[in-house]
Coordinates of C-alpha atoms in Angstrom, one line a residue:
M1 CA 106.4 128.3 110.8
N2 CA 103.2 126.9 112.3
L3 CA 102.1 125.9 108.8
L4 CA 105.4 124.1 108.2
F5 CA 105.1 122.4 111.5
D6 CA 101.5 121.3 110.9
L7 CA 102.4 120.1 107.4
R8 CA 105.3 118.1 108.8
Y9 CA 103.2 116.7 111.6
Y10 CA 100.4 115.4 109.3
V11 CA 102.6 114.3 106.3
L12 CA 105.1 112.4 108.5
Y13 CA 102.5 111.0 110.8
P14 CA 103.0 107.2 110.4
S15 CA 99.4 106.4 109.8
F16 CA 99.4 108.8 106.8
F17 CA 103.0 108.4 105.8
N18 CA 102.9 104.5 105.7
S19 CA 99.5 104.3 104.1
V20 CA 99.8 107.0 101.4
I21 CA 103.5 107.8 100.8
Y22 CA 105.8 104.9 101.8
P23 CA 105.3 102.0 101.4
G24 CA 101.7 103.0 100.6
L25 CA 100.0 104.3 97.4
I26 CA 102.7 106.6 96.0
F27 CA 105.7 104.3 96.5
T28 CA 103.7 101.2 95.3
A29 CA 102.6 102.9 92.1
I30 CA 106.2 103.9 91.3
L31 CA 107.5 100.4 92.1
L32 CA 104.7 98.9 90.1
L33 CA 105.7 100.7 86.9
T34 CA 109.4 99.9 87.6
T35 CA 108.7 96.3 88.3
I36 CA 106.8 95.8 85.0
W37 CA 109.6 97.6 83.1
F38 CA 112.2 95.4 84.8
E39 CA 110.1 92.3 84.1
R40 CA 109.9 93.1 80.4
K41 CA 113.5 94.1 80.0
A42 CA 114.8 91.1 81.9
A43 CA 112.8 88.7 79.8
A44 CA 113.9 90.4 76.7
R45 CA 117.6 90.2 77.7
V46 CA 117.3 86.5 78.4
Q47 CA 115.5 85.9 75.2
M48 CA 117.9 88.1 73.2
R49 CA 115.3 90.8 72.5
V50 CA 115.3 94.5 73.2
G51 CA 112.1 95.0 75.1
P52 CA 110.7 98.5 75.7
Y53 CA 113.0 100.9 73.9
Y54 CA 111.5 103.5 71.6
A55 CA 109.9 105.7 74.3
S56 CA 112.8 107.4 76.2
K57 CA 115.7 105.4 74.7
R58 CA 118.2 107.0 77.2
L59 CA 116.1 105.6 80.1
G60 CA 115.9 102.2 78.6
G61 CA 112.3 102.6 77.5
F62 CA 111.0 103.3 81.0
M63 CA 108.6 105.9 79.9
Q64 CA 106.9 103.3 77.7
L65 CA 105.3 101.9 80.9
I66 CA 103.9 105.4 81.8
A67 CA 102.6 105.7 78.2
D68 CA 100.9 102.3 78.5
A69 CA 99.4 103.2 81.9
V70 CA 98.0 106.5 80.5
K71 CA 96.6 104.6 77.5
F72 CA 94.8 102.1 79.7
V73 CA 93.5 104.7 82.0
F74 CA 91.8 106.6 79.2
S75 CA 90.7 103.6 77.2
E76 CA 87.0 102.7 77.1
V77 CA 85.7 100.5 79.8
I78 CA 83.5 97.8 78.0
I79 CA 80.8 96.2 80.1
P80 CA 79.6 92.9 78.7
E81 CA 75.9 92.2 78.3
G82 CA 74.2 90.2 80.9
V83 CA 76.3 91.3 83.9
N84 CA 75.5 93.6 86.8
P85 CA 77.4 96.8 85.8
T86 CA 77.7 98.0 89.4
L87 CA 79.3 94.7 90.6
F88 CA 81.3 94.5 87.5
A89 CA 83.0 97.9 88.2
L90 CA 83.2 97.4 91.9
A91 CA 84.8 94.0 92.0
P92 CA 88.3 95.0 90.8
V93 CA 88.2 98.1 93.0
L94 CA 87.5 95.9 96.1
A95 CA 90.2 93.4 95.1
V96 CA 93.0 95.9 94.7
A97 CA 91.9 97.8 97.9
M98 CA 92.1 94.5 99.8
S99 CA 95.6 94.0 98.5
F100 CA 96.7 97.5 99.7
I101 CA 95.4 97.2 103.3
P102 CA 98.3 95.1 104.7
L103 CA 100.8 97.8 103.7
S104 CA 99.4 99.9 106.6
I105 CA 100.2 97.2 109.1
I106 CA 103.7 96.1 108.1
P107 CA 106.4 97.7 110.2
V108 CA 109.2 99.1 108.0
S109 CA 111.4 100.7 110.6
V110 CA 111.7 101.6 114.3
I111 CA 111.3 105.1 115.7
P112 CA 114.1 106.1 118.2
P113 CA 113.2 108.4 121.1
S114 CA 115.3 111.2 119.5
G115 CA 117.4 112.0 116.4
S116 CA 114.8 111.1 113.8
V117 CA 112.1 113.1 112.0
F118 CA 109.6 110.5 113.3
S119 CA 110.8 110.8 117.0
I120 CA 107.8 113.0 117.9
Y121 CA 105.6 109.9 117.4
F122 CA 107.7 107.7 119.5
R123 CA 105.1 107.3 122.3
D124 CA 102.1 107.1 119.9
F125 CA 103.6 104.0 118.2
Y126 CA 105.5 102.5 121.1
D127 CA 106.1 98.8 120.9
P128 CA 106.7 97.2 124.4
N129 CA 108.2 94.1 122.8
I130 CA 111.3 96.0 121.6
G131 CA 111.1 99.2 123.8
M132 CA 111.0 101.5 120.8
G133 CA 108.4 103.1 118.5
V134 CA 107.5 101.3 115.3
L135 CA 107.1 103.0 111.9
T136 CA 103.8 101.6 110.7
G137 CA 100.4 102.8 109.8
L138 CA 98.6 100.8 112.5
F139 CA 100.6 99.3 115.3
V140 CA 99.4 95.8 116.2
Q141 CA 101.5 93.4 118.4
Y142 CA 100.2 90.4 116.5
N143 CA 100.8 91.9 113.0
M144 CA 102.1 88.6 111.5
L145 CA 98.7 87.0 111.9
L146 CA 96.7 90.0 110.9
I147 CA 98.7 90.6 107.7
L148 CA 98.3 87.0 106.6
A149 CA 94.6 87.0 107.5
I150 CA 93.9 90.0 105.4
E151 CA 96.0 88.8 102.5
S152 CA 94.3 85.4 102.6
M153 CA 91.0 87.2 101.7
Y154 CA 92.4 88.4 98.3
P155 CA 91.5 85.1 96.5
V156 CA 87.9 85.5 97.6
F157 CA 87.8 88.8 95.7
V158 CA 89.5 87.2 92.7
I159 CA 86.7 84.6 92.6
F160 CA 84.1 87.4 93.0
V161 CA 85.7 89.3 90.0
A162 CA 85.4 86.1 87.9
W163 CA 81.8 85.5 89.0
V164 CA 80.5 88.9 88.1
T165 CA 81.9 88.7 84.6
N166 CA 79.8 85.7 83.7
N167 CA 82.6 84.3 81.5
R168 CA 83.5 80.6 81.3
F169 CA 87.3 81.4 81.1
A170 CA 87.0 83.6 84.1
I171 CA 85.2 80.9 86.1
V172 CA 87.9 78.3 85.2
G173 CA 90.6 80.8 86.3
A174 CA 88.7 81.4 89.6
V175 CA 88.5 77.6 90.3
R176 CA 92.2 77.4 89.7
E177 CA 92.8 80.3 92.1
S178 CA 90.7 78.6 94.8
Y179 CA 92.7 75.3 94.4
L180 CA 96.0 77.2 94.7
S181 CA 94.9 79.3 97.6
V182 CA 94.1 76.3 99.8
S183 CA 97.7 75.1 99.1
Y184 CA 99.7 78.2 99.5
D185 CA 97.8 79.6 102.5
V186 CA 98.7 76.5 104.5
L187 CA 102.4 76.9 103.5
L188 CA 102.5 80.6 104.4
I189 CA 100.8 80.0 107.8
M190 CA 103.0 77.1 108.7
A191 CA 106.2 79.0 107.7
T192 CA 105.1 82.0 109.7
L193 CA 104.2 79.8 112.7
S194 CA 107.7 78.2 112.7
M195 CA 109.2 81.7 112.8
S196 CA 106.9 82.8 115.6
L197 CA 107.9 79.7 117.6
E198 CA 111.5 80.4 117.0
Y199 CA 111.4 84.1 118.0
H200 CA 108.7 83.6 120.6
T201 CA 106.6 86.4 119.1
L202 CA 104.0 87.3 116.5
D203 CA 105.4 90.8 116.1
L204 CA 107.5 91.3 112.9
A205 CA 109.2 94.3 114.6
K206 CA 110.7 92.1 117.3
I207 CA 111.9 89.6 114.7
A208 CA 113.6 92.2 112.6
Q209 CA 115.0 94.0 115.7
S210 CA 116.4 90.8 117.2
G211 CA 119.6 91.1 115.2
I212 CA 119.4 87.5 114.0
P213 CA 118.3 87.2 110.4
G214 CA 115.6 84.6 109.9
I215 CA 117.1 83.2 106.7
L216 CA 120.0 82.0 108.8
A217 CA 118.0 80.9 111.8
N218 CA 115.5 78.9 109.7
P219 CA 116.4 78.6 106.0
V220 CA 113.8 75.9 105.4
A221 CA 111.0 78.3 106.5
A222 CA 112.5 81.0 104.2
I223 CA 112.4 78.7 101.2
V224 CA 108.8 77.5 101.9
F225 CA 107.6 81.1 102.5
F226 CA 109.2 82.4 99.3
I227 CA 107.7 79.6 97.1
A228 CA 104.3 80.1 98.7
M229 CA 104.7 83.8 98.1
L230 CA 105.2 83.2 94.4
M231 CA 102.1 81.1 94.3
G232 CA 100.1 83.6 96.3
S233 CA 101.0 86.5 94.0
A234 CA 100.7 84.5 90.7
R235 CA 104.4 84.9 89.7
F236 CA 106.0 82.4 87.4
P237 CA 106.1 79.4 87.4
F238 CA 102.7 79.7 89.3
E239 CA 100.9 82.1 86.9
I240 CA 98.3 79.4 86.5
A241 CA 95.0 81.2 87.2
E242 CA 95.8 83.8 84.6
A243 CA 97.4 81.6 82.0
E244 CA 97.1 83.6 78.7
T245 CA 97.7 80.7 76.4
E246 CA 94.9 78.7 78.0
L247 CA 92.4 81.1 79.7
V248 CA 93.0 84.4 77.8
L249 CA 93.5 86.1 81.2
G250 CA 91.6 84.0 83.6
A251 CA 89.4 85.8 86.1
Y252 CA 90.2 89.2 84.4
T253 CA 89.3 88.2 80.8
E254 CA 86.4 90.6 80.4
Y255 CA 88.1 93.7 81.9
S256 CA 89.4 96.7 79.9
G257 CA 90.6 100.2 80.4
F258 CA 91.2 101.4 83.9
L259 CA 89.5 98.4 85.5
F260 CA 92.0 96.2 83.7
V261 CA 94.8 98.2 85.3
L262 CA 93.3 97.6 88.7
T263 CA 93.0 93.8 88.2
M264 CA 96.7 93.6 87.1
A265 CA 97.8 95.8 90.0
G266 CA 96.3 93.5 92.6
S267 CA 98.8 90.7 92.1
Y268 CA 101.8 93.0 92.0
V269 CA 100.7 94.8 95.2
G270 CA 100.3 91.4 96.8
N271 CA 103.8 90.5 95.8
L272 CA 105.1 93.6 97.4
V273 CA 103.2 92.8 100.6
Y274 CA 104.7 89.4 100.8
A275 CA 108.2 90.8 99.9
L276 CA 108.0 93.2 102.8
V277 CA 106.9 90.5 105.2
F278 CA 109.7 88.3 103.9
T279 CA 112.2 91.1 104.4
D280 CA 111.2 91.7 108.0
M281 CA 111.0 88.0 108.8
F282 CA 114.0 86.6 107.0
L283 CA 116.2 89.5 105.7
W284 CA 116.8 91.4 108.9
G285 CA 114.3 94.2 107.9
W286 CA 115.7 97.6 108.7
Y287 CA 118.3 96.4 111.2
P288 CA 120.7 97.9 112.3
L289 CA 119.3 101.3 111.0
S290 CA 116.3 103.1 112.3
G291 CA 114.0 106.0 111.4
F292 CA 113.7 107.0 107.7
P293 CA 117.1 105.4 106.7
G294 CA 115.8 102.1 108.1
A295 CA 112.6 102.4 106.1
L296 CA 114.6 103.0 103.0
L297 CA 116.7 99.9 103.7
T298 CA 113.6 97.8 104.2
G299 CA 112.1 99.1 100.9
L300 CA 115.3 98.4 99.1
K301 CA 115.5 94.8 100.2
A302 CA 111.8 94.2 99.5
S303 CA 112.3 95.7 96.0
I304 CA 115.1 93.3 95.3
V305 CA 112.8 90.4 96.4
V306 CA 110.1 91.7 94.0
F307 CA 112.5 92.1 91.1
F308 CA 113.8 88.5 91.6
S309 CA 110.2 87.2 91.7
V310 CA 109.3 88.8 88.4
F311 CA 112.7 87.8 86.9
L312 CA 111.6 84.1 87.2
R313 CA 109.2 84.7 84.3
A314 CA 112.2 84.8 82.0
V315 CA 113.7 81.5 83.1
Y316 CA 110.8 79.2 84.1
G317 CA 107.8 77.8 82.3
R318 CA 104.4 77.7 83.8
Y319 CA 103.4 74.7 85.9
R320 CA 100.1 72.9 85.4
I321 CA 97.6 73.2 88.2
D322 CA 98.1 69.5 89.2
Q323 CA 101.9 70.0 89.2
A324 CA 101.6 73.1 91.5
L325 CA 99.2 71.3 93.9
R326 CA 101.3 68.2 94.0
G327 CA 104.4 70.3 94.7
G328 CA 102.6 72.1 97.5
W329 CA 101.1 69.2 99.3
K330 CA 103.7 66.4 98.6
Y331 CA 107.0 68.2 98.8
L332 CA 106.5 71.6 100.5
L333 CA 104.2 70.6 103.3
P334 CA 106.6 68.1 104.7
L335 CA 109.3 70.9 104.6
T336 CA 107.0 73.0 106.8
F337 CA 107.1 70.4 109.5
V338 CA 110.9 70.4 109.2
S339 CA 110.8 74.2 109.6
L340 CA 108.6 73.8 112.7
F341 CA 111.0 71.4 114.2
I342 CA 113.9 73.8 113.4
G343 CA 112.0 76.6 114.9
L344 CA 111.3 74.8 118.2
V345 CA 114.9 73.6 118.6
V346 CA 116.7 76.8 117.5
G347 CA 114.2 79.0 119.5
Y348 CA 114.9 76.9 122.6
I349 CA 118.7 76.7 122.2
W350 CA 119.8 80.0 120.5
I351 CA 117.1 82.7 120.5
P352 CA 116.1 84.1 123.9

């Protein structure tokens, strides 16, 4: 019994549970494979093709993604001549690690004082803003700013990945990423600021627990945040830095084998991070549930947002870099000021 209690205590301890199990490494790996499968099948259906099929026909070809992952993991890692092999191998590892860190800060549910398997951690993760515990790996009252601050460092590592490969296509992709990051970071911060003004907090848990979904309170901020999220995670029509038809694979051109898997995982993990933030901020998060059921509800909503994001590949063409930047600065930035005005007015009139 003591062993079972100790096992339950450590496995369900939020810092471990959220970082490793859900929505951490294990859940993210499963969702990553499922997202790629859905992306290929959805594009195939729109284009009147079959998509992955022959491996596990009864499962719609889902096992094909596992077979591809195993193939890449055991493929040879080719290191080009004239590069620093240590930095070449370390760069994608740092990039994907940086994309994972915010998953430990995002609240996915609340912990009631009793009636939940997480209730024994109620006081350890107590949030004075809502009077309940928060199911998160690291509780921070200003988590909205911290999550965006960490996620905004990801483009730096993309540029680092391109620089260490010493490849002209990679450098061009990195330059495109730097241009885009300046645009979408401003949009993300402004949309988040409008929500913080509206709900009088920088705590995602308080926004989700308020009972007022952000997409109704400020739909303009939701639109801006979603589009900026697509830009930040390189989803269509903003897959500009990796454009295969122009840049081979952008910053990741020289990578193969397991390192290639890591470079591809970074953008998908970033998309999941933004989807979880979008869920808490605009889609009511886990409300009105709590504990583990609330966490499952948050993950379900975030997964739907991720699936919708990758589905856009099937129906949109890729923008040029000038089109994306013009759209960000000329059309979306004015919308952020509208969302700020809405946030101030609605926060003063409606939200206490």
